[in-house]
Short mmCIF file of C-alpha atoms in Angstrom, two decimals:
data_model
loop_
_atom_site.label_atom_id
_atom_site.label_comp_id
_atom_site.label_asym_id
_atom_site.label_seq_id
_atom_site.Cartn_x
_atom_site.Cartn_y
_atom_site.Cartn_z
CA MET C 546 122.86 59.19 137.56
CA LEU C 547 126.21 57.49 136.89
CA ILE C 548 124.58 55.43 134.15
CA GLY C 549 122.65 58.29 132.58
CA GLY C 550 125.53 60.75 132.38
CA PRO C 551 127.84 58.80 130.04
CA ALA C 552 124.88 57.74 127.91
CA VAL C 553 123.94 61.35 127.29
CA ARG C 554 127.52 62.24 126.39
CA ALA C 555 127.66 59.28 124.00
CA ASP C 556 124.49 60.48 122.28
CA ASP C 557 125.97 63.96 121.94
CA ALA C 558 129.15 62.52 120.47
CA ASP C 559 127.14 60.45 117.98
CA ALA C 560 125.13 63.51 116.96
CA LYS C 561 128.30 65.56 116.48
CA SER C 562 129.79 62.83 114.34
CA ARG C 563 127.05 63.30 111.74
CA PHE C 564 128.55 66.60 110.60
CA VAL C 565 131.81 68.51 110.57
CA GLU C 566 132.35 72.18 111.29
CA HIS C 567 134.34 74.31 108.87
CA PRO C 568 135.36 77.91 109.63
CA VAL C 569 134.35 80.19 106.77
CA GLU C 570 134.70 83.80 105.83
CA PHE C 571 133.05 85.91 103.14
CA HIS C 572 133.00 89.57 102.21
CA ASN C 573 130.43 92.28 101.61
CA GLN C 574 132.55 94.85 99.76
CA ASP C 575 135.39 95.62 102.19
CA VAL C 576 133.73 94.08 105.27
CA LYS C 577 134.86 90.62 106.28
CA LEU C 578 132.32 88.33 107.96
CA VAL C 579 133.26 85.09 109.67
CA GLY C 580 131.23 82.07 110.65
CA SER C 581 130.94 78.30 110.66
CA LEU C 582 129.60 75.90 108.09
CA LEU C 583 128.06 72.86 109.78
CA LEU C 584 128.41 70.32 106.98
CA PRO C 585 126.70 66.90 107.10
CA ARG C 586 128.89 63.94 106.27
CA SER C 587 127.85 62.93 102.77
CA ASP C 588 129.27 61.48 99.58
CA GLY C 589 127.70 64.21 97.47
CA PRO C 590 126.53 67.82 97.57
CA VAL C 591 123.97 68.57 100.29
CA PRO C 592 121.26 71.24 100.63
CA ALA C 593 122.03 74.23 102.83
CA VAL C 594 120.45 77.03 104.82
CA VAL C 595 121.86 80.46 105.71
CA PHE C 596 120.81 81.56 109.20
CA VAL C 597 120.13 85.28 109.62
CA HIS C 598 120.22 86.96 113.03
CA GLY C 599 117.46 88.65 114.92
CA ALA C 600 117.95 92.08 116.46
CA GLY C 601 120.84 92.62 118.84
CA ARG C 602 124.56 91.92 118.94
CA GLN C 603 124.48 88.25 118.02
CA THR C 604 127.14 85.78 117.00
CA ARG C 605 127.02 82.38 115.37
CA GLU C 606 126.70 80.79 118.81
CA ASP C 607 123.15 82.15 119.18
CA TYR C 608 122.11 79.89 116.29
CA ARG C 609 124.31 76.89 116.93
CA GLU C 610 121.54 74.77 118.46
CA VAL C 611 119.19 75.12 115.51
CA GLY C 612 122.07 74.94 113.03
CA GLU C 613 123.35 71.67 114.47
CA PHE C 614 119.85 70.20 114.37
CA PHE C 615 119.63 71.01 110.66
CA ALA C 616 123.09 69.53 110.08
CA ARG C 617 122.12 66.29 111.83
CA GLN C 618 119.17 66.03 109.43
CA GLY C 619 121.48 66.27 106.41
CA ILE C 620 121.01 70.00 105.75
CA ALA C 621 124.14 72.16 105.93
CA ALA C 622 123.87 75.24 108.14
CA LEU C 623 125.85 78.44 107.68
CA ILE C 624 125.90 80.41 110.95
CA TYR C 625 127.98 83.58 111.20
CA ASP C 626 128.80 86.53 113.43
CA LYS C 627 126.71 89.61 112.71
CA ARG C 628 128.66 92.53 111.29
CA GLY C 629 130.34 94.52 114.03
CA VAL C 630 129.99 91.56 116.44
CA GLY C 631 132.33 88.71 117.35
CA GLY C 632 134.95 88.13 114.68
CA SER C 633 133.11 89.98 111.91
CA GLY C 634 134.18 93.42 110.79
CA GLY C 635 132.14 96.47 109.89
CA ALA C 636 129.94 98.65 112.04
CA TYR C 637 127.04 97.15 113.98
CA GLU C 638 123.64 98.16 112.58
CA SER C 639 120.27 98.11 114.30
CA ARG C 640 117.91 100.28 112.23
CA GLU C 641 116.08 99.85 108.96
CA PRO C 642 116.46 99.51 106.05
CA TYR C 643 119.21 97.01 107.03
CA GLU C 644 120.68 97.26 103.54
CA ASN C 645 124.12 96.05 104.60
CA LEU C 646 122.61 93.18 106.60
CA VAL C 647 120.61 92.06 103.57
CA ASN C 648 123.74 92.13 101.40
CA ASP C 649 125.63 90.22 104.10
CA ALA C 650 123.04 87.43 103.86
CA LEU C 651 123.19 87.43 100.05
CA GLU C 652 126.99 87.13 100.18
CA ALA C 653 126.58 84.14 102.49
CA VAL C 654 124.33 82.54 99.87
CA ALA C 655 126.91 83.33 97.18
CA LEU C 656 129.61 81.64 99.28
CA LEU C 657 127.56 78.44 99.51
CA LYS C 658 126.90 78.41 95.76
CA GLN C 659 130.66 78.32 95.11
CA ARG C 660 131.28 75.25 97.26
CA PRO C 661 131.30 71.85 95.51
CA ASP C 662 129.99 70.15 98.68
CA ILE C 663 126.79 72.26 98.57
CA ALA C 664 123.94 71.65 96.10
CA SER C 665 123.81 75.12 94.57
CA SER C 666 120.17 74.82 93.50
CA ARG C 667 119.00 73.77 96.99
CA ILE C 668 119.97 76.73 99.18
CA GLY C 669 117.46 78.40 101.47
CA ILE C 670 117.43 81.15 104.05
CA TRP C 671 116.24 81.17 107.67
CA GLY C 672 115.56 84.30 109.72
CA LEU C 673 114.34 85.14 113.21
CA SER C 674 112.43 88.37 113.92
CA GLN C 675 114.55 91.12 112.33
CA GLY C 676 116.23 88.32 110.41
CA ALA C 677 112.85 87.25 109.00
CA TYR C 678 112.52 90.68 107.39
CA ILE C 679 116.08 90.47 106.05
CA ALA C 680 115.40 86.96 104.72
CA ALA C 681 112.29 88.20 102.91
CA VAL C 682 114.16 91.09 101.30
CA ALA C 683 116.99 88.79 100.23
CA ALA C 684 114.56 86.22 98.78
CA GLY C 685 112.78 88.94 96.85
CA ARG C 686 116.08 89.94 95.23
CA SER C 687 117.69 86.58 94.53
CA GLN C 688 116.40 83.52 92.72
CA ASP C 689 119.39 81.64 94.16
CA ILE C 690 117.32 81.31 97.34
CA ARG C 691 115.11 78.24 96.93
CA PHE C 692 112.93 78.62 100.04
CA VAL C 693 112.37 80.81 103.12
CA VAL C 694 111.90 79.79 106.75
CA ALA C 695 110.93 82.61 109.11
CA ALA C 696 110.40 82.60 112.87
CA GLY C 697 108.63 85.38 114.77
CA ALA C 698 108.23 87.55 111.67
CA SER C 699 106.78 91.05 111.96
CA VAL C 700 104.27 91.57 109.15
CA ALA C 701 102.04 94.19 110.75
CA ASP C 702 101.93 97.79 111.89
CA GLY C 703 102.58 98.58 115.53
CA THR C 704 105.14 95.90 116.37
CA LEU C 705 107.27 98.16 118.58
CA CYS C 706 104.17 99.51 120.34
CA TYR C 707 103.03 95.94 121.11
CA TYR C 708 106.49 94.92 122.28
CA ARG C 709 106.84 97.95 124.54
CA ASP C 710 103.46 97.23 126.16
CA ASN C 711 104.70 93.82 127.23
CA LEU C 712 108.21 94.99 128.11
CA PHE C 713 106.95 97.72 130.45
CA ARG C 714 104.64 95.25 132.15
CA LYS C 715 107.61 92.95 132.71
CA TYR C 716 109.60 95.72 134.39
CA GLY C 717 106.62 97.01 136.37
CA LEU C 718 106.73 100.44 134.71
CA SER C 719 103.57 102.53 134.56
CA GLU C 720 101.36 103.44 131.63
CA PRO C 721 102.42 107.12 131.78
CA LEU C 722 106.07 106.10 131.40
CA ARG C 723 105.24 103.84 128.46
CA ASP C 724 103.36 106.79 126.97
CA VAL C 725 106.50 108.92 127.33
CA ALA C 726 108.52 106.26 125.52
CA GLU C 727 106.01 106.02 122.67
CA LYS C 728 105.98 109.79 122.15
CA ALA C 729 109.77 109.89 122.19
CA GLN C 730 109.80 107.10 119.61
CA LEU C 731 107.59 109.24 117.39
CA ILE C 732 110.23 111.97 117.50
CA LEU C 733 112.99 109.51 116.60
CA GLU C 734 111.00 108.25 113.62
CA THR C 735 110.20 111.67 112.16
CA LEU C 736 113.34 113.71 112.89
CA PRO C 737 115.72 111.87 110.50
CA HIS C 738 113.24 112.30 107.62
CA ASN C 739 112.84 115.98 108.40
CA LEU C 740 116.59 116.54 108.55
CA ARG C 741 116.95 114.92 105.13
CA ASN C 742 114.08 117.09 103.89
CA GLU C 743 112.15 114.10 102.59
CA SER C 744 108.45 114.87 102.44
CA LEU C 745 108.84 117.42 105.22
CA LEU C 746 105.20 118.44 105.33
CA ALA C 747 103.99 114.83 105.14
CA THR C 748 105.72 113.98 108.40
CA PHE C 749 103.41 116.42 110.21
CA SER C 750 100.26 114.63 109.06
CA PRO C 751 98.88 111.38 110.52
CA LYS C 752 99.44 108.33 108.35
CA THR C 753 96.71 106.12 106.94
CA TYR C 754 96.90 102.64 108.42
CA PRO C 755 95.12 99.82 106.59
CA SER C 756 93.50 97.04 108.56
CA PRO C 757 95.66 93.91 109.04
CA GLU C 758 93.67 92.13 106.32
CA ARG C 759 94.64 94.87 103.85
CA TYR C 760 98.17 95.51 105.06
CA VAL C 761 100.90 94.82 102.48
CA HIS C 762 104.51 94.43 103.59
CA PRO C 763 106.87 95.62 100.81
CA ALA C 764 109.42 92.86 101.38
CA TRP C 765 107.04 89.93 101.76
CA SER C 766 104.97 91.01 98.77
CA ARG C 767 107.99 90.23 96.53
CA VAL C 768 108.63 86.71 97.85
CA ARG C 769 107.71 83.99 95.36
CA GLN C 770 109.59 81.06 96.87
CA PRO C 771 107.97 78.46 99.16
CA VAL C 772 107.59 79.99 102.62
CA LEU C 773 107.33 78.50 106.09
CA VAL C 774 106.53 81.01 108.83
CA ILE C 775 106.30 79.93 112.47
CA TRP C 776 105.13 81.99 115.41
CA GLY C 777 104.95 81.15 119.08
CA GLN C 778 101.40 81.53 120.33
CA LEU C 779 102.73 83.37 123.41
CA ASP C 780 104.88 85.82 121.39
CA GLN C 781 105.18 89.14 123.25
CA HIS C 782 107.44 90.74 120.63
CA GLN C 783 105.14 90.54 117.61
CA PRO C 784 101.35 90.80 117.37
CA VAL C 785 100.83 87.33 115.93
CA GLY C 786 97.18 87.68 114.90
CA GLU C 787 97.86 90.85 112.91
CA SER C 788 101.08 89.42 111.43
CA ILE C 789 99.31 86.32 110.12
CA ALA C 790 96.75 88.47 108.32
CA GLY C 791 99.45 90.79 106.98
CA LEU C 792 101.57 87.90 105.70
CA LYS C 793 98.69 86.27 103.84
CA ASN C 794 97.76 89.51 102.16
CA SER C 795 101.38 90.34 101.29
CA LEU C 796 102.04 86.96 99.68
CA ALA C 797 98.78 87.25 97.74
CA VAL C 798 100.23 90.33 96.01
CA SER C 799 102.97 88.16 94.48
CA ASN C 800 100.47 85.35 93.76
CA ASN C 801 102.41 83.13 96.15
CA ARG C 802 100.13 80.33 97.35
CA ASN C 803 102.99 78.08 98.43
CA TRP C 804 103.07 79.07 102.08
CA THR C 805 102.71 77.29 105.39
CA ILE C 806 101.85 79.09 108.61
CA ILE C 807 102.25 77.39 111.98
CA VAL C 808 101.43 78.80 115.42
CA LEU C 809 103.12 76.75 118.12
CA PRO C 810 101.45 76.46 121.53
CA ARG C 811 103.60 77.04 124.62
CA ALA C 812 106.18 78.88 122.53
CA LYS C 813 107.52 82.43 122.76
CA HIS C 814 108.94 84.81 120.17
CA SER C 815 112.13 82.83 119.53
CA LEU C 816 110.10 79.57 119.44
CA GLY C 817 111.56 78.67 122.82
CA LEU C 818 109.48 76.69 125.28
CA SER C 819 107.53 78.99 127.60
CA ASP C 820 104.48 79.06 129.85
CA THR C 821 103.91 82.82 129.62
CA GLY C 822 105.93 84.11 126.66
CA ALA C 823 107.61 86.62 128.97
CA ILE C 824 110.27 88.77 127.36
CA GLN C 825 113.89 87.96 128.31
CA GLU C 826 112.99 84.87 130.32
CA PRO C 827 115.66 82.15 130.63
CA TRP C 828 116.09 79.87 127.64
CA ARG C 829 114.57 76.42 128.13
CA GLY C 830 115.17 75.02 124.67
CA TYR C 831 112.94 75.01 121.62
CA ALA C 832 109.26 74.18 121.97
CA PRO C 833 108.42 70.51 121.25
CA GLY C 834 108.34 69.83 117.53
CA ALA C 835 109.62 73.27 116.49
CA LEU C 836 112.91 72.16 114.95
CA LYS C 837 111.61 68.94 113.41
CA THR C 838 108.72 70.86 111.83
CA MET C 839 111.26 73.13 110.15
CA THR C 840 113.54 70.39 108.81
CA ASP C 841 110.65 68.20 107.63
CA TRP C 842 109.22 71.14 105.70
CA VAL C 843 112.61 72.06 104.25
CA ARG C 844 113.04 68.50 103.02
CA LEU C 845 109.74 68.74 101.18
CA ALA C 846 110.61 72.16 99.75
CA ILE C 847 113.89 70.74 98.44
CA ASP C 848 112.91 67.26 97.28
CA ASP C 849 109.27 67.52 96.27
CA PRO C 850 107.62 70.97 96.58
CA SER C 851 104.42 69.60 95.04
CA ARG C 852 103.77 67.69 98.27
CA ILE C 853 103.56 70.92 100.28
CA GLU C 854 99.92 71.71 100.84
CA PRO C 855 99.30 75.24 99.51
CA MET C 856 98.06 77.97 101.83
CA LYS C 857 98.20 75.74 104.89
CA GLN C 858 97.76 77.07 108.43
CA GLU C 859 98.10 75.19 111.71
CA GLY C 860 97.08 77.03 114.87
CA SER C 861 95.80 80.57 115.27
CA ALA C 862 96.15 83.70 117.41
CA GLU C 863 93.70 86.44 118.26
CA PRO C 864 94.47 90.00 117.08
CA SER C 865 96.01 92.16 119.81
CA GLY C 866 94.28 95.41 118.80
CA VAL C 867 97.62 97.23 118.71
CA LEU C 868 96.66 99.16 115.58
CA SER C 869 94.23 101.39 117.48
CA LYS C 870 97.02 102.34 119.91
CA LEU C 871 99.41 103.08 117.09
CA MET C 872 96.88 105.32 115.36
CA ARG C 873 96.37 107.27 118.59
CA TYR C 874 100.06 108.18 118.71
CA ASP C 875 100.17 109.00 115.05
CA ARG C 876 97.40 111.56 115.56
CA LEU C 877 99.87 113.37 117.84
CA ARG C 878 102.30 113.73 114.94
CA TRP C 879 101.58 117.46 114.57
CA CYS C 880 102.99 118.02 118.08
CA GLY C 881 105.20 114.97 118.49
CA ASN C 882 106.99 115.65 115.24
CA GLY C 883 110.75 115.87 115.71
CA THR C 884 111.01 119.32 114.16
CA VAL C 885 108.24 120.79 116.31
CA GLN C 886 109.67 119.32 119.49
CA SER C 887 113.15 120.61 118.62
CA LEU C 888 111.83 124.14 118.08
CA ILE C 889 109.92 124.01 121.36
CA TRP C 890 113.07 122.90 123.15
CA LEU C 891 115.00 125.82 121.66
CA VAL C 892 112.36 128.25 122.97
CA PHE C 893 112.55 126.74 126.45
CA ILE C 894 116.34 126.70 126.51
CA ALA C 895 116.49 130.34 125.42
CA VAL C 896 113.92 131.51 128.00
CA PHE C 897 114.82 129.36 131.00
CA LEU C 898 118.58 129.47 130.59
CA VAL C 899 118.66 133.26 130.25
CA ASN C 900 116.46 133.69 133.32
CA ALA C 901 118.54 131.21 135.31
CA ILE C 902 121.77 132.99 134.39
CA ARG C 903 120.31 136.37 135.29
CA GLY C 904 119.05 135.07 138.59
CA ILE C 905 122.46 133.65 139.49
CA ARG C 906 124.22 136.83 138.41
CA ASN C 907 121.92 139.14 140.37
CA GLY C 908 122.09 136.92 143.43
CA PHE C 909 125.89 136.94 143.24
CA HIS C 910 125.98 140.73 142.91
CA ARG C 911 123.76 141.20 145.93
CA LEU C 912 125.71 138.70 147.99
CA VAL C 913 129.19 139.97 147.12
CA ARG C 914 128.68 143.64 146.31
CA ARG C 915 125.53 144.13 148.39
CA ARG C 916 124.14 146.30 145.64
CA PRO C 917 120.51 147.29 146.19
CA SER C 918 117.91 146.78 143.53
CA ASP C 919 117.41 149.65 141.08
CA GLY C 920 113.74 148.86 140.53
CA ARG C 921 110.60 149.05 142.64
CA PRO C 922 110.25 146.30 145.27
CA GLU C 923 107.12 144.70 143.75
CA ILE C 924 108.67 144.60 140.26
CA ASP C 925 111.91 143.29 141.71
CA ARG C 926 110.07 140.45 143.44
CA LEU C 927 108.32 139.47 140.21
CA LEU C 928 111.62 139.46 138.31
CA ASN C 929 113.21 137.27 140.97
CA LEU C 930 110.27 134.87 140.86
CA LYS C 931 110.50 134.69 137.05
CA ARG C 932 114.23 133.98 137.18
CA ALA C 933 113.82 131.34 139.88
CA LEU C 934 111.04 129.68 137.87
CA GLY C 935 113.28 129.69 134.80
CA ALA C 936 115.99 127.82 136.71
CA PHE C 937 113.39 125.43 138.17
CA ASN C 938 111.94 124.67 134.73
CA LEU C 939 115.42 124.11 133.33
CA LEU C 940 116.03 121.43 135.96
CA ILE C 941 112.67 119.81 135.12
CA MET C 942 113.64 119.68 131.44
CA ILE C 943 116.96 118.02 132.25
CA ALA C 944 115.23 115.47 134.51
CA LEU C 945 112.54 114.79 131.89
CA GLY C 946 115.23 114.27 129.27
CA GLY C 947 116.90 111.73 131.57
CA VAL C 948 113.64 109.88 132.10
CA THR C 949 112.99 109.76 128.37
CA LEU C 950 116.41 108.34 127.56
CA GLN C 951 116.01 105.59 130.14
CA VAL C 952 112.51 104.49 129.16
CA LEU C 953 113.52 104.40 125.49
CA ASP C 954 115.87 101.51 126.22
CA GLN C 955 114.34 98.63 124.26
CA MET C 956 116.04 96.00 126.40
CA HIS C 957 115.99 97.29 129.98
CA PRO C 958 113.77 100.37 130.37
CA SER C 959 113.92 101.95 133.81
CA CYS C 960 113.19 105.07 135.83
CA PRO C 961 115.03 105.93 139.08
CA ALA C 962 112.70 106.13 142.05
CA VAL C 963 113.48 109.80 142.66
CA LEU C 964 112.44 110.71 139.11
CA LEU C 965 109.12 108.94 139.47
CA TYR C 966 107.95 112.04 141.34
CA LEU C 967 108.93 114.43 138.57
CA PRO C 968 105.22 115.15 137.81
CA LEU C 969 104.94 116.62 141.31
CA LEU C 970 107.59 119.19 140.35
CA GLY C 971 105.74 119.76 137.08
CA SER C 972 102.57 120.53 139.02
CA VAL C 973 104.47 123.05 141.16
CA SER C 974 105.86 124.64 137.99
CA ALA C 975 102.40 124.89 136.39
CA ALA C 976 100.87 126.44 139.53
CA THR C 977 103.76 128.90 139.89
CA THR C 978 103.48 129.86 136.23
CA LEU C 979 99.78 130.60 136.67
CA GLY C 980 100.52 132.76 139.71
CA LEU C 981 103.31 134.58 137.90
CA MET C 982 101.09 135.34 134.91
CA MET C 983 98.37 136.72 137.18
CA ALA C 984 100.90 138.89 139.03
CA LEU C 985 102.36 140.20 135.76
CA ALA C 986 98.88 141.07 134.51
CA ARG C 987 98.21 143.19 137.61
CA ALA C 988 101.68 144.78 137.78
CA PRO C 989 101.95 148.43 136.63
CA ARG C 990 103.64 148.99 133.32
CA ASP C 991 107.09 150.49 133.24
CA PRO C 992 106.75 153.79 131.37
CA ALA C 993 110.48 153.81 130.70
CA GLY C 994 110.43 150.37 129.09
CA THR C 995 111.72 150.18 125.52
CA THR C 996 110.09 148.29 122.66
CA GLY C 997 112.90 145.75 122.73
CA ARG C 998 112.36 145.03 126.42
CA ARG C 999 108.63 144.59 125.87
CA ILE C 1000 109.22 142.15 123.01
CA ARG C 1001 111.69 140.22 125.12
CA LEU C 1002 109.23 140.07 128.03
CA ALA C 1003 106.46 138.89 125.69
CA PHE C 1004 108.73 136.15 124.36
CA GLU C 1005 109.58 135.04 127.88
CA VAL C 1006 105.93 135.00 128.92
CA PHE C 1007 105.17 132.92 125.83
CA GLY C 1008 107.88 130.42 126.82
CA PHE C 1009 106.64 130.08 130.41
CA VAL C 1010 103.00 129.64 129.33
CA LEU C 1011 103.94 127.14 126.59
CA PHE C 1012 105.78 125.01 129.14
CA VAL C 1013 102.52 124.10 130.91
CA PRO C 1014 100.90 122.17 127.99
CA TYR C 1015 104.34 120.77 127.21
CA LEU C 1016 104.48 119.25 130.69
CA TRP C 1017 100.96 117.91 130.24
CA TYR C 1018 101.89 116.31 126.90
CA TRP C 1019 104.81 114.48 128.55
CA ASN C 1020 102.72 113.35 131.56
CA ALA C 1021 104.81 115.58 133.84
CA ILE C 1022 101.86 117.14 135.69
CA GLY C 1023 100.34 115.19 138.54
CA TYR C 1024 101.76 113.32 141.50
CA ARG C 1025 104.08 110.68 139.99
CA PHE C 1026 104.67 108.68 136.85
#
């Protein structure tokens, strides 16, 4: 051990000596972004690659390992802090269309083109996951980008559905809870469009999903540069089989035959070494050959693109079948639409909150003032039951909202043990509602009742009855999640 330790440190020092690190900054309008340029020691200009982040709050340090490997092979690497993270300014962004993130990457390319130590005609872009999409968009807009390297790219429908399947299995959460998360995601996807009044009616209708072999990704269909895309065979973030088919078809639209697809065995989404591909497992370094495969290909793309075998694929992955699951949820769009769900919530809030307030007020009056009821005993009992059920349903809605927020977490979904039994309360609510409706149907009509009171009662009955299928839709009827 005493012999091996210094030897390893000497090797590290020798590797570091092959390049120098320069702090850099560049701007996208008024937002300053900071990073590091890992520049190989050379007498002349060198090729370079801009590294684009995957999803999450990532800094340059997340890409230092791969960047340093490129630099040791004579390829400069620009790694930087994502906007809103580390030393970079601006607001952090996590949702499409990632317009600012695309422009950030293009400004990084522009910075490299201005440097005399960088070969301006030999600049490429590298992206992981979300960054692969951003890299494709940037390449489609700029001819200054000579080549594209993408890792774990999503080029298929249903990526989030596939990811959530695997994530919930990791955390031991049930299928009903995953179903709740998927339905909530449907609301999040449709509500912003409805609020902006873009194709309002279209958001209520199920979409048409082409098969993976016919799927065309808008960004990748505009990429004409040489492309290397690598997936880990054990990827639990992206459906690899569907993404391979989608990428081939997308590049065919732009008549781009200069692509290489590689599926690495024993590799996960980030191309890290793995035996299972489990999400969020500890980092064990890149899978064998992953980094060298990238730099060897980049060298060919820079020095002699004609030597790259067109339309080459190494390795394969079976389709996951996620499209059928996605289509099932999209058929629920008429009910799961954000606008519909918001209107339903308003009905429930109006009915349950009013009944809860009345129940509390009447109970307080009887307790403090000891005022007897003005109505007949049987009617009074029905009114008290209705008010109590309103308060009970209001609590169920609050609890269900809490469950939904927690299972929507795309990093650490959870559900407190006590809320796992929420469907038991939903079953009690449904049974009580049925009993209340039967009692109201048999109760004598109040001859002194006004039209306004009858309309109000009908609206309340509608709200209570509507709550039963609502609970069923959200898996809140049964024993537990």
